[in-house]
Tab-separated table of C-alpha atoms in Angstrom:
chain	number	residue	atom	x	y	z
P	1	MET	CA	-6.875	-39.987	2.622
P	2	ALA	CA	-7.176	-38.029	-0.604
P	3	LYS	CA	-6.071	-39.746	-3.784
P	4	VAL	CA	-4.321	-37.905	-6.586
P	5	SER	CA	-3.212	-39.112	-9.988
P	6	VAL	CA	0.426	-39.881	-10.707
P	7	TYR	CA	1.811	-38.833	-14.094
P	8	ASN	CA	4.987	-39.457	-16.036
P	9	ILE	CA	6.922	-36.652	-17.736
P	10	GLU	CA	4.894	-37.249	-20.905
P	11	GLY	CA	1.755	-36.159	-19.054
P	12	THR	CA	0.232	-39.644	-19.076
P	13	GLN	CA	-1.454	-40.957	-15.948
P	14	VAL	CA	0.391	-44.026	-14.675
P	15	GLY	CA	-1.274	-44.586	-11.307
P	16	GLU	CA	-2.574	-43.011	-8.112
P	17	ILE	CA	-1.120	-42.094	-4.746
P	18	GLU	CA	-2.730	-41.413	-1.367
P	19	LEU	CA	-1.835	-38.192	0.413
P	20	ASP	CA	-1.518	-38.505	4.187
P	21	ASP	CA	-4.218	-36.458	5.939
P	22	ALA	CA	-1.730	-35.626	8.709
P	23	VAL	CA	0.154	-33.464	6.213
P	24	PHE	CA	-2.147	-32.818	3.243
P	25	GLY	CA	-5.519	-32.888	5.005
P	26	VAL	CA	-5.266	-30.673	8.091
P	27	GLU	CA	-7.601	-27.768	8.805
P	28	VAL	CA	-6.199	-24.713	7.045
P	29	ASN	CA	-5.024	-22.035	9.476
P	30	GLU	CA	-4.899	-18.788	7.488
P	31	ASN	CA	-3.541	-16.749	10.396
P	32	LEU	CA	-0.472	-18.961	10.768
P	33	MET	CA	0.114	-18.995	7.017
P	34	HIS	CA	0.007	-15.190	7.004
P	35	LYS	CA	2.431	-15.033	9.927
P	36	ALA	CA	4.824	-17.431	8.172
P	37	VAL	CA	4.724	-15.383	4.943
P	38	VAL	CA	5.353	-12.104	6.805
P	39	ALA	CA	8.277	-13.717	8.667
P	40	HIS	CA	9.702	-15.074	5.394
P	41	LEU	CA	9.565	-11.684	3.672
P	42	ALA	CA	10.997	-9.942	6.736
P	43	ALA	CA	13.926	-12.375	6.829
P	44	GLU	CA	14.767	-11.487	3.223
P	45	ARG	CA	15.353	-7.838	4.162
P	46	GLN	CA	19.083	-7.174	4.468
P	47	GLY	CA	18.914	-4.568	7.209
P	48	THR	CA	22.391	-3.329	6.255
P	49	GLN	CA	21.513	0.366	5.893
P	50	SER	CA	23.765	2.658	7.891
P	51	ALA	CA	24.373	6.394	8.309
P	52	LYS	CA	26.546	8.374	10.719
P	53	THR	CA	25.306	10.398	13.646
P	54	ARG	CA	26.964	13.699	14.641
P	55	SER	CA	29.244	11.815	17.017
P	56	GLU	CA	30.589	9.634	14.182
P	57	VAL	CA	31.284	12.109	11.354
P	58	SER	CA	34.753	13.608	11.220
P	59	GLY	CA	35.585	17.223	12.054
P	60	GLY	CA	33.623	19.786	14.002
P	61	GLY	CA	35.843	19.536	17.032
P	62	ARG	CA	35.690	23.196	17.952
P	63	LYS	CA	33.001	25.823	18.159
P	64	PRO	CA	32.744	27.627	14.751
P	65	TRP	CA	32.371	31.070	16.366
P	66	ARG	CA	31.940	32.520	19.802
P	67	GLN	CA	28.622	32.209	21.573
P	68	LYS	CA	27.608	35.889	21.538
P	69	GLY	CA	28.177	39.054	19.604
P	70	THR	CA	28.473	37.759	16.020
P	71	GLY	CA	24.897	38.171	14.859
P	72	HIS	CA	24.798	34.475	13.975
P	73	ALA	CA	22.729	31.862	15.735
P	74	ARG	CA	24.762	30.055	18.370
P	75	GLN	CA	26.493	26.913	17.102
P	76	GLY	CA	28.437	24.295	18.960
P	77	SER	CA	29.808	22.235	16.045
P	78	THR	CA	29.956	22.251	12.257
P	79	ARG	CA	28.953	18.606	12.329
P	80	ALA	CA	25.502	19.227	13.818
P	81	PRO	CA	22.681	17.900	11.570
P	82	GLN	CA	21.767	21.319	10.140
P	83	TRP	CA	25.277	21.808	8.685
P	84	LYS	CA	26.466	20.548	5.305
P	85	GLY	CA	28.477	17.425	6.035
P	86	GLY	CA	26.844	17.090	9.429
P	87	GLY	CA	25.551	13.922	11.015
P	88	THR	CA	22.106	12.408	10.509
P	89	VAL	CA	19.420	12.704	13.152
P	90	PHE	CA	18.336	9.233	14.350
P	91	ALA	CA	20.633	7.665	11.748
P	92	PRO	CA	19.607	4.170	10.566
P	93	LYS	CA	21.911	1.391	11.736
P	94	PRO	CA	22.346	-2.280	10.719
P	95	ARG	CA	19.576	-4.376	12.236
P	96	THR	CA	17.708	-7.632	11.782
P	97	TYR	CA	14.083	-7.688	10.700
P	98	ASP	CA	13.593	-11.333	11.727
P	99	ILE	CA	10.200	-12.229	13.155
P	100	LYS	CA	10.101	-15.182	15.523
P	101	VAL	CA	7.812	-18.031	14.502
P	102	ASN	CA	7.688	-21.013	16.841
P	103	LYS	CA	8.614	-24.442	15.497
P	104	LYS	CA	5.089	-25.816	15.996
P	105	GLU	CA	3.621	-22.762	14.273
P	106	ARG	CA	5.991	-23.187	11.312
P	107	ARG	CA	5.070	-26.852	10.923
P	108	LEU	CA	1.338	-26.180	11.111
P	109	ALA	CA	1.602	-23.247	8.684
P	110	LEU	CA	3.438	-25.454	6.183
P	111	LYS	CA	0.908	-28.272	6.542
P	112	SER	CA	-1.896	-25.733	6.138
P	113	ALA	CA	-0.341	-24.511	2.880
P	114	LEU	CA	0.068	-28.075	1.586
P	115	SER	CA	-3.493	-28.946	2.613
P	116	ASN	CA	-4.786	-25.810	0.899
P	117	LYS	CA	-3.137	-26.848	-2.365
P	118	ALA	CA	-4.533	-30.376	-2.014
P	119	ALA	CA	-8.038	-29.063	-1.355
P	120	GLU	CA	-7.840	-26.851	-4.454
P	121	GLY	CA	-6.665	-29.790	-6.582
P	122	LYS	CA	-3.439	-28.018	-7.465
P	123	ILE	CA	-0.979	-30.779	-6.571
P	124	VAL	CA	0.596	-32.644	-9.478
P	125	VAL	CA	2.517	-35.830	-8.675
P	126	LEU	CA	5.161	-37.312	-10.991
P	127	ASP	CA	6.406	-40.896	-10.796
P	128	SER	CA	9.893	-39.463	-11.404
P	129	PHE	CA	11.455	-36.404	-13.010
P	130	GLU	CA	14.596	-37.129	-15.007
P	131	LEU	CA	16.052	-35.254	-17.966
P	132	ASP	CA	18.913	-36.700	-20.012
P	133	GLU	CA	20.528	-33.278	-20.473
P	134	ILE	CA	20.377	-29.690	-19.265
P	135	LYS	CA	17.856	-28.186	-21.651
P	136	THR	CA	15.340	-25.469	-20.816
P	137	LYS	CA	13.230	-26.423	-23.846
P	138	LYS	CA	12.792	-29.979	-22.555
P	139	PHE	CA	11.853	-28.772	-19.073
P	140	VAL	CA	9.251	-26.365	-20.497
P	141	ALA	CA	7.847	-29.188	-22.643
P	142	VAL	CA	7.296	-31.315	-19.517
P	143	MET	CA	5.556	-28.418	-17.751
P	144	ASP	CA	3.308	-27.865	-20.780
P	145	LYS	CA	2.310	-31.546	-20.853
P	146	LEU	CA	1.416	-31.322	-17.166
P	147	ASN	CA	-0.518	-28.082	-17.798
P	148	VAL	CA	1.665	-26.169	-15.328
P	149	GLN	CA	2.304	-22.515	-16.200
P	150	ALA	CA	3.566	-21.412	-12.780
P	151	GLY	CA	4.689	-24.015	-10.291
P	152	LEU	CA	6.926	-25.017	-7.427
P	153	VAL	CA	8.720	-28.221	-8.416
P	154	VAL	CA	9.818	-30.264	-5.405
P	155	LEU	CA	12.404	-32.972	-6.094
P	156	ALA	CA	13.388	-35.703	-3.658
P	157	GLY	CA	17.098	-34.872	-3.874
P	158	LYS	CA	19.867	-33.377	-5.986
P	159	ASN	CA	19.021	-33.290	-9.683
P	160	ASP	CA	21.258	-30.880	-11.596
P	161	ASN	CA	19.703	-31.519	-15.009
P	162	VAL	CA	16.232	-30.520	-13.840
P	163	VAL	CA	17.353	-27.663	-11.565
P	164	LYS	CA	19.603	-26.053	-14.186
P	165	SER	CA	17.035	-26.571	-16.946
P	166	ALA	CA	14.468	-24.713	-14.827
P	167	GLY	CA	16.880	-21.896	-14.012
P	168	ASN	CA	15.801	-19.691	-16.937
P	169	VAL	CA	12.064	-20.218	-16.457
P	170	PRO	CA	10.807	-17.234	-14.401
P	171	THR	CA	7.461	-18.808	-13.483
P	172	VAL	CA	8.962	-21.952	-11.968
P	173	LYS	CA	11.071	-22.647	-8.901
P	174	THR	CA	12.707	-25.903	-7.818
P	175	ALA	CA	13.194	-27.084	-4.251
P	176	VAL	CA	13.810	-30.177	-2.135
P	177	PRO	CA	11.612	-31.273	0.808
P	178	GLY	CA	13.891	-29.654	3.384
P	179	THR	CA	13.762	-26.205	1.755
P	180	ILE	CA	10.067	-25.762	0.969
P	181	ASN	CA	8.309	-22.893	2.705
P	182	VAL	CA	4.816	-21.441	2.993
P	183	TYR	CA	5.615	-18.388	0.872
P	184	ASP	CA	6.714	-20.404	-2.178
P	185	ILE	CA	3.851	-22.896	-1.871
P	186	LEU	CA	1.297	-20.073	-1.900
P	187	LYS	CA	3.114	-17.936	-4.456
P	188	TYR	CA	3.089	-20.502	-7.268
P	189	ASP	CA	-0.189	-21.709	-8.748
P	190	LYS	CA	0.624	-25.419	-8.730
P	191	LEU	CA	2.752	-27.713	-6.597
P	192	VAL	CA	4.608	-30.352	-8.603
P	193	LEU	CA	5.951	-33.216	-6.483
P	194	THR	CA	7.761	-36.409	-7.348
P	195	LYS	CA	6.504	-39.547	-5.577
P	196	ASP	CA	9.738	-39.680	-3.584
P	197	ALA	CA	9.272	-36.054	-2.544
P	198	VAL	CA	5.732	-36.792	-1.316
P	199	GLU	CA	7.096	-39.631	0.814
P	200	ALA	CA	9.931	-37.450	2.166
P	201	ILE	CA	7.580	-34.602	3.092
P	202	THR	CA	5.155	-37.017	4.746
P	203	GLU	CA	7.969	-38.629	6.727
P	204	VAL	CA	9.230	-35.273	8.014
P	205	TYR	CA	5.948	-33.516	8.799
P	206	ALA	CA	3.451	-36.280	9.631
């Protein structure tokens, strides 16, 4: 099992913790990580675009002129696509862009992402993360002491002071063990975990 240092919010090392190889030491599967990221980005697409076909636009109930003898091209409706106000050819309709990723694939992709961070030495563990008030300046000071410019901060549970203090920091995102995903782990340079969060993640994914 790999050992990493444990720090307090002052940036001082206060101990060490072992990371379970079943979660933080698996063989990295880049293909599954890629699939998980593509699925994540696809799921964020709204798919709410919509336009009307010629059968859905109003009007155009009768033939604009007779078939022959006018000198015009024959027309059956003023709501055909070539007319102003006509319908759209192959109009886009609401749809889902979701890509199916099996449960086992999701778990392995997540463990691969965590293991990748561990192998790169980009996991920072805190003994606890508590702020006495909601203050962005205090949160940024903690990140600076930990030498974290861009990071995913994973807390063991609800912590409004930390979450709201991080809300205005564009290079940082907060999460809890049940909401972490491959995309966020790979997107941010460092992974900041509290000791309780490490235990929770290990319990769920080991």
